[in-house]
Coordinates of C-alpha atoms and ligand atoms in Angstrom, one line a residue:
X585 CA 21.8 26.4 11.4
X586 CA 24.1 23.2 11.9
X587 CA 22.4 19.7 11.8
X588 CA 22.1 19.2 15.6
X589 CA 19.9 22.1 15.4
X590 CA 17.9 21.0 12.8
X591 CA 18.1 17.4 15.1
X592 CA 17.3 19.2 18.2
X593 CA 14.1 21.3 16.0
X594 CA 13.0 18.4 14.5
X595 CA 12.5 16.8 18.4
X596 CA 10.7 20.0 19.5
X597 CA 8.2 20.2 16.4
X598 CA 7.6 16.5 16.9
X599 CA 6.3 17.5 20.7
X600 CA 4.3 20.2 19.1
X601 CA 2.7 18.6 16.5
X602 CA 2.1 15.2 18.7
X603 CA 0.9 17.7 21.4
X604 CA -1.7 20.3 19.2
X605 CA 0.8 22.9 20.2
X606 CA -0.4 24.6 16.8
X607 CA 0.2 28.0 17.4
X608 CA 3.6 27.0 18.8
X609 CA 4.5 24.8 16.0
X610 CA 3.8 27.6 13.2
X611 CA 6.0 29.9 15.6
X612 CA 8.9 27.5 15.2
X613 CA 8.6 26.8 11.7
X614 CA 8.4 30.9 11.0
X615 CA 11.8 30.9 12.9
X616 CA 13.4 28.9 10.4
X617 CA 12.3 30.3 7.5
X618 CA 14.0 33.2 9.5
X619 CA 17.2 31.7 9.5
X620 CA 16.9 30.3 5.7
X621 CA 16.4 34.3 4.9
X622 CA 19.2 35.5 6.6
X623 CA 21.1 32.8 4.9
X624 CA 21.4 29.8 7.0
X625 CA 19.8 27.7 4.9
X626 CA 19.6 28.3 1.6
X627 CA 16.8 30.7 0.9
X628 CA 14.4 29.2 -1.9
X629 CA 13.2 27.5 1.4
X630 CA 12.2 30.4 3.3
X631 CA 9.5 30.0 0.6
X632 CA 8.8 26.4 1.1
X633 CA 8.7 26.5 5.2
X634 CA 6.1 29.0 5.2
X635 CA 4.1 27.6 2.4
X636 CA 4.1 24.7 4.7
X637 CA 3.2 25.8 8.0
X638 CA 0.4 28.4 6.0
X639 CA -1.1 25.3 4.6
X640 CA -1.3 23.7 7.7
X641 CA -2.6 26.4 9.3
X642 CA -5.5 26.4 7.0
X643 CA -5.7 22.7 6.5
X644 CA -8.8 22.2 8.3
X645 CA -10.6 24.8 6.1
X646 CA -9.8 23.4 2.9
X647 CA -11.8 20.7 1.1
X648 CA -10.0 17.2 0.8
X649 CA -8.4 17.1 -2.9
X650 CA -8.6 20.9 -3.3
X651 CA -5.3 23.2 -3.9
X652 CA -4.2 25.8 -1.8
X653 CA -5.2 29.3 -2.9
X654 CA -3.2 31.4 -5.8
X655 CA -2.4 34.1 -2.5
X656 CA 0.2 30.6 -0.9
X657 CA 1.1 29.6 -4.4
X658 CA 2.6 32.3 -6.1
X659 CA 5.2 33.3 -3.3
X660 CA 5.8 29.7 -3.1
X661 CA 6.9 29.7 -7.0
X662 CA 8.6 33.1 -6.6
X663 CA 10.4 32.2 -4.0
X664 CA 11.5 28.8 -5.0
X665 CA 12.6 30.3 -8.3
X666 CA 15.4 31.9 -6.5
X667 CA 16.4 29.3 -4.7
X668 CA 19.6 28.9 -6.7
X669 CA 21.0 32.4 -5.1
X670 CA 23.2 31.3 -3.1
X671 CA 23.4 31.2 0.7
X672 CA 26.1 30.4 4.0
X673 CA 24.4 27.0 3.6
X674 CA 25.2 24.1 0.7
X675 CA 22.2 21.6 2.2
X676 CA 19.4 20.7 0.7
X677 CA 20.3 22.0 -2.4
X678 CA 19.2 18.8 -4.6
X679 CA 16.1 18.7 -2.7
X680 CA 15.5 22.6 -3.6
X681 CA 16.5 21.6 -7.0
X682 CA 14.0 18.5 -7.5
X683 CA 10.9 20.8 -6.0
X684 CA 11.7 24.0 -8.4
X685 CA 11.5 20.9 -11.2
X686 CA 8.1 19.5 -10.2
X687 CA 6.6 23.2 -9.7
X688 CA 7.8 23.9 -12.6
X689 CA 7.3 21.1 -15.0
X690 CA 4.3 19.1 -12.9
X691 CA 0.2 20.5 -13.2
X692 CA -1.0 21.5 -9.5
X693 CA -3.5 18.8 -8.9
X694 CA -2.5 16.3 -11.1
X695 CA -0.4 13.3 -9.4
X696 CA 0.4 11.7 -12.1
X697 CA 2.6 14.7 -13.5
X698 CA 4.4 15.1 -10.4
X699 CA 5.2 11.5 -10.0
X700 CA 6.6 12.1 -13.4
X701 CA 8.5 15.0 -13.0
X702 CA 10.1 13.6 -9.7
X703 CA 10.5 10.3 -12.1
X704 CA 12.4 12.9 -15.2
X705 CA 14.3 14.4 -12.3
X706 CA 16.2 11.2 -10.8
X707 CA 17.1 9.9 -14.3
X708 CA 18.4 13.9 -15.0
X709 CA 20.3 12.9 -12.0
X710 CA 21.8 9.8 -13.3
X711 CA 23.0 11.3 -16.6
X712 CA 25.1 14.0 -14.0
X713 CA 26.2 10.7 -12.4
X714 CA 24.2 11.3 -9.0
X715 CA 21.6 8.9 -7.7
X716 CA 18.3 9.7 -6.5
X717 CA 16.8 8.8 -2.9
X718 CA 13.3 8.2 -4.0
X719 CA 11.5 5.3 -5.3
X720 CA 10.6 5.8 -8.7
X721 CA 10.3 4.7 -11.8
X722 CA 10.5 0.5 -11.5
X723 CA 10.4 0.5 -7.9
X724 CA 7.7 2.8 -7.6
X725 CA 6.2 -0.1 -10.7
X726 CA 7.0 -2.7 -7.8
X727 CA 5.4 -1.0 -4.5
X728 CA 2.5 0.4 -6.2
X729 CA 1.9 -3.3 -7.6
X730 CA 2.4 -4.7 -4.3
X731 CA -0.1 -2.5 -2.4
X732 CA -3.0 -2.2 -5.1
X733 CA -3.0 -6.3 -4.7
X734 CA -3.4 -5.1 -1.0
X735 CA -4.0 -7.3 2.1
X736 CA -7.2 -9.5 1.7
X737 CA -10.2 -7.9 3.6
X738 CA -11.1 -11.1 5.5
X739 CA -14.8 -11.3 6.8
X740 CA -15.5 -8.4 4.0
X741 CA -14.1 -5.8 6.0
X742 CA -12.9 -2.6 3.5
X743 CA -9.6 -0.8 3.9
X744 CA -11.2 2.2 5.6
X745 CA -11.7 0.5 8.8
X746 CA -8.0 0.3 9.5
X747 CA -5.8 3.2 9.7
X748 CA -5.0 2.9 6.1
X749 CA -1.2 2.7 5.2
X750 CA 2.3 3.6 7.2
X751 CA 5.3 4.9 5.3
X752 CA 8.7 5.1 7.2
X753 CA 11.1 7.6 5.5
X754 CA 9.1 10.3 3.8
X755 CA 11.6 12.5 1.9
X756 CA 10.3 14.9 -0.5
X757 CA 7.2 12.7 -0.7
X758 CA 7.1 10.8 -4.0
X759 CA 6.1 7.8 -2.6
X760 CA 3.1 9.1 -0.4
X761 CA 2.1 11.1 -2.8
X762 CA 2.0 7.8 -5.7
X763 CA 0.5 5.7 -2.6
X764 CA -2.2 8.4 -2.1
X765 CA -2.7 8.9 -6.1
X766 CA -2.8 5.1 -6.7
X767 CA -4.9 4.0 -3.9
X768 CA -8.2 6.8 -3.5
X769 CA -9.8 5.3 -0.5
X770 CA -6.6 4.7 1.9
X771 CA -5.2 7.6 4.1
X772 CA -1.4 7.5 4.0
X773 CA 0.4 8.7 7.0
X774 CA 4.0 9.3 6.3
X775 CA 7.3 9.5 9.4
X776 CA 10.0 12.0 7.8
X777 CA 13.0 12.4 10.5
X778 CA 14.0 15.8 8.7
X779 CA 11.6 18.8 9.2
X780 CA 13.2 20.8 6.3
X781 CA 12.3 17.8 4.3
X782 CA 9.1 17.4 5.9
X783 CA 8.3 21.2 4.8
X784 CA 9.1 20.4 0.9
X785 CA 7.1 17.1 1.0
X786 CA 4.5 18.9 2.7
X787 CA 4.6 21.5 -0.4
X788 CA 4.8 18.8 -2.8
X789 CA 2.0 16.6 -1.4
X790 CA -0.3 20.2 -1.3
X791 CA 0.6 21.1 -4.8
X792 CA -0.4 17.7 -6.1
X793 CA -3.8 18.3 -4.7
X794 CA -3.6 15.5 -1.9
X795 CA -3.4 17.5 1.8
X796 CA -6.7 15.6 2.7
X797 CA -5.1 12.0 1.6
X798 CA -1.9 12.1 3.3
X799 CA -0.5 12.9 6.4
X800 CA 3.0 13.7 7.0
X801 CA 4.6 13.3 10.8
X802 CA 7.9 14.9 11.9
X803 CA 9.8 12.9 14.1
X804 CA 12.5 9.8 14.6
X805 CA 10.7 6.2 13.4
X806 CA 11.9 4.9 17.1
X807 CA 9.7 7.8 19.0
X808 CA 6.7 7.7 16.9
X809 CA 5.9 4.4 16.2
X810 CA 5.1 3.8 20.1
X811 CA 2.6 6.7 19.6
X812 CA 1.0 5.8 16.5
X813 CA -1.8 3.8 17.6
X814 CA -2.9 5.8 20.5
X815 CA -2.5 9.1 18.4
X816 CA -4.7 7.7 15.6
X817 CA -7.3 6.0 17.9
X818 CA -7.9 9.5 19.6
X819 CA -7.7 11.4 16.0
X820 CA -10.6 8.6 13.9
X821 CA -12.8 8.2 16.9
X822 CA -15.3 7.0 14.4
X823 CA -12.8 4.1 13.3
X824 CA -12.5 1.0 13.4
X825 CA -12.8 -2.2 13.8
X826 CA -9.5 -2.8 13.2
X827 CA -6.4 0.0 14.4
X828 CA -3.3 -1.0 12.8
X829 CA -2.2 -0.5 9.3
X830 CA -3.5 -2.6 6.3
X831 CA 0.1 -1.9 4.9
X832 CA 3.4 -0.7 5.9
X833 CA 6.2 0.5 3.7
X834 CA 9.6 0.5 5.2
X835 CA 11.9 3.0 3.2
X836 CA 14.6 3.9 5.5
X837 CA 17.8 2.1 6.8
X838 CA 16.9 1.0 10.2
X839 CA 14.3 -2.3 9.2
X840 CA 15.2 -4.5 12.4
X841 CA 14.6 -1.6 14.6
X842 CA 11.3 -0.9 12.8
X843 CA 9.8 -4.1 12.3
X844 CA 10.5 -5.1 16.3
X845 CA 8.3 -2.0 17.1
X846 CA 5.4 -2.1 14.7
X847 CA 5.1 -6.1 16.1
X848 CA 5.5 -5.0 19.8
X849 CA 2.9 -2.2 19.0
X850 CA 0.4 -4.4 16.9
X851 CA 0.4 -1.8 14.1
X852 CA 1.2 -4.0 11.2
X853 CA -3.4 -5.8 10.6
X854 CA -2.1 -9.2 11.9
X855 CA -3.4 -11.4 9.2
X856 CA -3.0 -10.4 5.5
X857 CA -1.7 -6.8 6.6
X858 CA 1.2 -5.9 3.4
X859 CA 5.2 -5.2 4.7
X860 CA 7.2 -3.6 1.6
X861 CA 11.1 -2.7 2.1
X862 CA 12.9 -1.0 -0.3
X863 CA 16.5 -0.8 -1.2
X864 CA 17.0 -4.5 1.0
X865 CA 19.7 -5.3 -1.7
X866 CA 22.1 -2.2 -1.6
X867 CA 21.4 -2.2 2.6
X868 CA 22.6 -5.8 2.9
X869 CA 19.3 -6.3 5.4
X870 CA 20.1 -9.7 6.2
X871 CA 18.4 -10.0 9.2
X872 CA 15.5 -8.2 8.0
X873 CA 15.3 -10.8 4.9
X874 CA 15.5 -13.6 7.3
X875 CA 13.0 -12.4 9.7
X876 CA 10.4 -12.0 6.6
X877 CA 11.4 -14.5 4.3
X878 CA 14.2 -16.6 5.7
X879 CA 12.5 -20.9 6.6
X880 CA 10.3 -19.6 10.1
X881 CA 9.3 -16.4 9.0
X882 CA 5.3 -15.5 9.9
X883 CA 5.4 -13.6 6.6
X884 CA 4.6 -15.7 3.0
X885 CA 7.5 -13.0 0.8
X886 CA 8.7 -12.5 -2.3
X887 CA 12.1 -10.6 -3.1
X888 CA 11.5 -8.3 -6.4
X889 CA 14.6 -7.2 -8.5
X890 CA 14.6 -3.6 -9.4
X891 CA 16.9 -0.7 -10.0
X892 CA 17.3 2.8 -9.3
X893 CA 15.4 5.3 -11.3
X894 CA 18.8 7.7 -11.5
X895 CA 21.1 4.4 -12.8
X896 CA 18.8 1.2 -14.4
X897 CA 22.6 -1.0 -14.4
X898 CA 22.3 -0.3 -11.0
X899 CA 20.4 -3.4 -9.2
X900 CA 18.4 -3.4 -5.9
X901 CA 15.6 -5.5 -4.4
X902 CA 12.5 -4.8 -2.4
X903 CA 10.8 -7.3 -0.1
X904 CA 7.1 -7.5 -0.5
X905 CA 5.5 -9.4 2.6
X906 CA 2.1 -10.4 3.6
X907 CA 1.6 -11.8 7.3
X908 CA 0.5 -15.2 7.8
X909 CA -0.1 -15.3 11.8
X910 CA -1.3 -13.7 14.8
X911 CA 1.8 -13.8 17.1
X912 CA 5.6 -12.4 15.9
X913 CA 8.2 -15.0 15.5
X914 CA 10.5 -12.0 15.3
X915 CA 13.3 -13.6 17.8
X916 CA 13.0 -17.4 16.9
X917 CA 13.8 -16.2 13.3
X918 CA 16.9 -13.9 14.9
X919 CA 18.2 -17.2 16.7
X920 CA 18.1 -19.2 13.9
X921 CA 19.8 -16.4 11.3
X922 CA 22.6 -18.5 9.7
X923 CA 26.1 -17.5 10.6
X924 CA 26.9 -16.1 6.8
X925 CA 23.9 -13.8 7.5
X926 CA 24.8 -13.2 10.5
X927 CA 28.2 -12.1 9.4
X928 CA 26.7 -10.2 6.4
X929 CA 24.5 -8.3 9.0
X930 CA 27.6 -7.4 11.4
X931 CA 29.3 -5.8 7.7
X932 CA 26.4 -4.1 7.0
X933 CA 26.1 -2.5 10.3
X934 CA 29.9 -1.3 10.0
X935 CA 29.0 -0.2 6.3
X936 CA 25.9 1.8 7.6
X937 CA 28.2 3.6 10.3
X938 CA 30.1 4.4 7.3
X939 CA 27.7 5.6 4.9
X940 CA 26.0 7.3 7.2
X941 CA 28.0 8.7 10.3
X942 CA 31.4 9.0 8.9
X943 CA 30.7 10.7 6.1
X944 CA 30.6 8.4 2.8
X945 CA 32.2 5.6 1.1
X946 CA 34.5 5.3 -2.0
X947 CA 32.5 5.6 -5.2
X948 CA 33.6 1.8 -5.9
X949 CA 32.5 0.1 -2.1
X950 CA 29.3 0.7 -2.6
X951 CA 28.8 -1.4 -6.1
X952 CA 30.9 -4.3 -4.6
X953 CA 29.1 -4.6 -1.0
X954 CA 26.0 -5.3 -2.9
X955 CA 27.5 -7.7 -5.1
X956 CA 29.5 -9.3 -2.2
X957 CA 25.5 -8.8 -0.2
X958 CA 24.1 -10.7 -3.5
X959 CA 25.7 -13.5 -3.5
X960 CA 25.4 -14.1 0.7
X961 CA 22.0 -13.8 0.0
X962 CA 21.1 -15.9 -2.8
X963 CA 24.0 -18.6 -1.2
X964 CA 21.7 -18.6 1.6
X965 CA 17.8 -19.0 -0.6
X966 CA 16.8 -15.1 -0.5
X967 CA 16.5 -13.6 -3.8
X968 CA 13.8 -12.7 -6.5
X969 CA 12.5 -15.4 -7.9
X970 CA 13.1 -16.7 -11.8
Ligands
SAM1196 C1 15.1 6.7 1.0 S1 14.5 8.1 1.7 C2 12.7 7.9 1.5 C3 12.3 8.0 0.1 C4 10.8 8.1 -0.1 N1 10.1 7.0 0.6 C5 10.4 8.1 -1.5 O1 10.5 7.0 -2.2 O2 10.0 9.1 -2.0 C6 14.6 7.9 3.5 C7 14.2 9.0 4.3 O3 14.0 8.5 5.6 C8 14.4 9.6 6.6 N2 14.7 8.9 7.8 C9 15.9 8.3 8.1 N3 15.8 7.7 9.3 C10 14.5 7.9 9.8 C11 13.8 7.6 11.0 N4 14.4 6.8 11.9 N5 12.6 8.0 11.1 C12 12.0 8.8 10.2 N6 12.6 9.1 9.0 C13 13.8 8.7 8.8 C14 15.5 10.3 5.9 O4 15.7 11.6 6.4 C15 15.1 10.2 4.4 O5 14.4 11.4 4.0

């Protein structure tokens, strides 16, 4: 199984999951727990994709906040306990590594310990001199914060009436599942690129007792968010005055993209509706910043220092934004991006090709494009405040 055909099944479970295609779907995803048995991927996550696509399968049928029976969970812990045998394939081996730690250290049911084993985990991680991709420990202190303060309700209106909140970038699921823990009321729905990581967050968002709370979507950010609000309209016909998202948290490297199609699709509430990015710092988002806190932004923002739960030398910000107007000012804020941003956004798209396409950066580029991104950013007024 090479990554364009993971790419290439991530596109067609998308279809089948945006389509009902149920029966089709569960087909798919019992193929590639196939091919993670007969070594293709490594095969703790045979386990994991059929615990998955059996807990979707009976997803209607079980009561919001209960577990999934003892007949799912103990091949799921059997078979995730051997995930360290080793297999054709070396991917996804840290993620296999963080879910055998929550299953075994976390209480199924219990949020709390799995947001601390996923927290135990990353710093384990830093000590080995590896870095986590989740946001935990002070920046999960920073977006939890941000989104219990929550958009104002104005005219009295509660949280249920919108569609609740949008993550972008899903991972194993630490975030969703702290969002769901942290905020009772508010249905989470969560856009993971991945569908091998969209099976463990699936397992991990089950075992922590919160199937009913959160729901996670397989497919690319630029192909879902169009069908967001027609998909949810049709799914809550009970709903709503309102149907856009109270609150949005951007967690993936793509921002501009992102923010340009939750404006053109209305999904971000218009007034008072909460925009959190993470990792804005160590991503050099200029033009992101700008857009949400540079002089014209339609946002009111504040930049919030944090660091990684894996390293806490290691500095990073997240934006925290609440919108101020009805209409987006998206593109007089791009024309008016000063030309240090505007250089800082052309190195950071070079970086990202980088980091991300050509396969990784020197262990020392990364530490001094984000001091070289710091002080662009601060030169030109963005940065946490004192
Ligand atoms: C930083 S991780 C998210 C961490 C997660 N929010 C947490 O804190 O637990 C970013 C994730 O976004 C996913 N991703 C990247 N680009 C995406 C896109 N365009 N649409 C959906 N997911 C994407 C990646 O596969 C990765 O799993």
């Amino acid at each position: 199984v090479t990554a364009s055909d993971l790419d290439s099944f991530g596109i067609l479970l998308m279809e089948c999951e945006q389509r009902d295609l149920h029966s089709l779907e569960l087909s798919m995803s019992r193929r590639l727990s196939a091919a993670a048995r007969q070594g293709d991927l490594p095969l703790g996550l045979a386990a994991v994709l059929d615990f998955s696509a059996d807990v979707r399968q009976q997803q209607q049928e079980l009561p919001p906040g209960s577990l999934p029976p003892e007949s799912l969970l103990r091949p799921l812990f059997a078979g995730v306990a051997c995930s360290h045998i080793s297999s054709r394939s070396l991917s996804y081996h840290r993620e296999l590594a963080l879910l055998r730690y929550v299953l075994e250290t976390a209480q199924p049911g219990h949020p709390a310990t799995v947001a601390e084993a996923f927290d135990a985990f990353g710093r384990n991680l830093g000590s080995t001199g590896s870095w986590a991709k989740f946001a935990g420990g002070s920046k999960a202190m920073a977006l939890l914060a941000a989104m219990r303060a929550g958009p104002p309700a104005p005219g009295g209106q509660s949280d249920s009436e919108t569609f609740g909140v949008l993550e972008i970038g899903t991972y194993c699921g630490n975030s969703a599942l702290r969002l769901a823990a942290a905020l009772p009321s508010v249905r989470v729905t969560t856009l993971e690129l991945d569908p091998v990581l969209v099976a463990i967050a699936r397992t991990l968002v089950a075992f922590a007792g919160l199937c009913g709370a959160i729901e996670v979507w397989t497919g690319h950010s630029a192909l879902l968010i169009p069908r967001l609000k027609r998909r949810l309209v049709e799914r809550f016909q009970t709903l709503r005055s309102r149907p856009c998202f109270s609150a949005i948290f951007m967690d993936r490297w793509g921002y501009d993209k992102d923010l340009a199609l939750i404006q053109e699709h209305g999904l971000l509430q218009q007034a008072g509706g909460v925009l959190v990015a993470d990792n804005v710092l160590t991503t050099a988002a200029a033009s992101f910043l700008w857009t949400v806190a540079g002089p014209t932004a339609s946002f009111v923002s504040q930049v919030v220092a944090v660091s990684e739960v894996a390293d806490s030398s290691q500095e990073d910000w997240m934006s925290v934004s609440v919108s101020m107007s009805q209409h987006s000012e998206l593109q007089s804020c791009l024309e008016a991006l000063p030309p240090e941003l505007a250089e800082l956004q052309t190195e950071t798209e070079r970086f990202r090709q980088r980091v991300i396409v050509d396969g990784g950066v020197g262990a020392e580029e990364k530490p001094a494009f984000t001091r070289h991104a710091k002080a662009t950013l601060t030169r030109a007024g963005i940065g946490p405040s004192t």
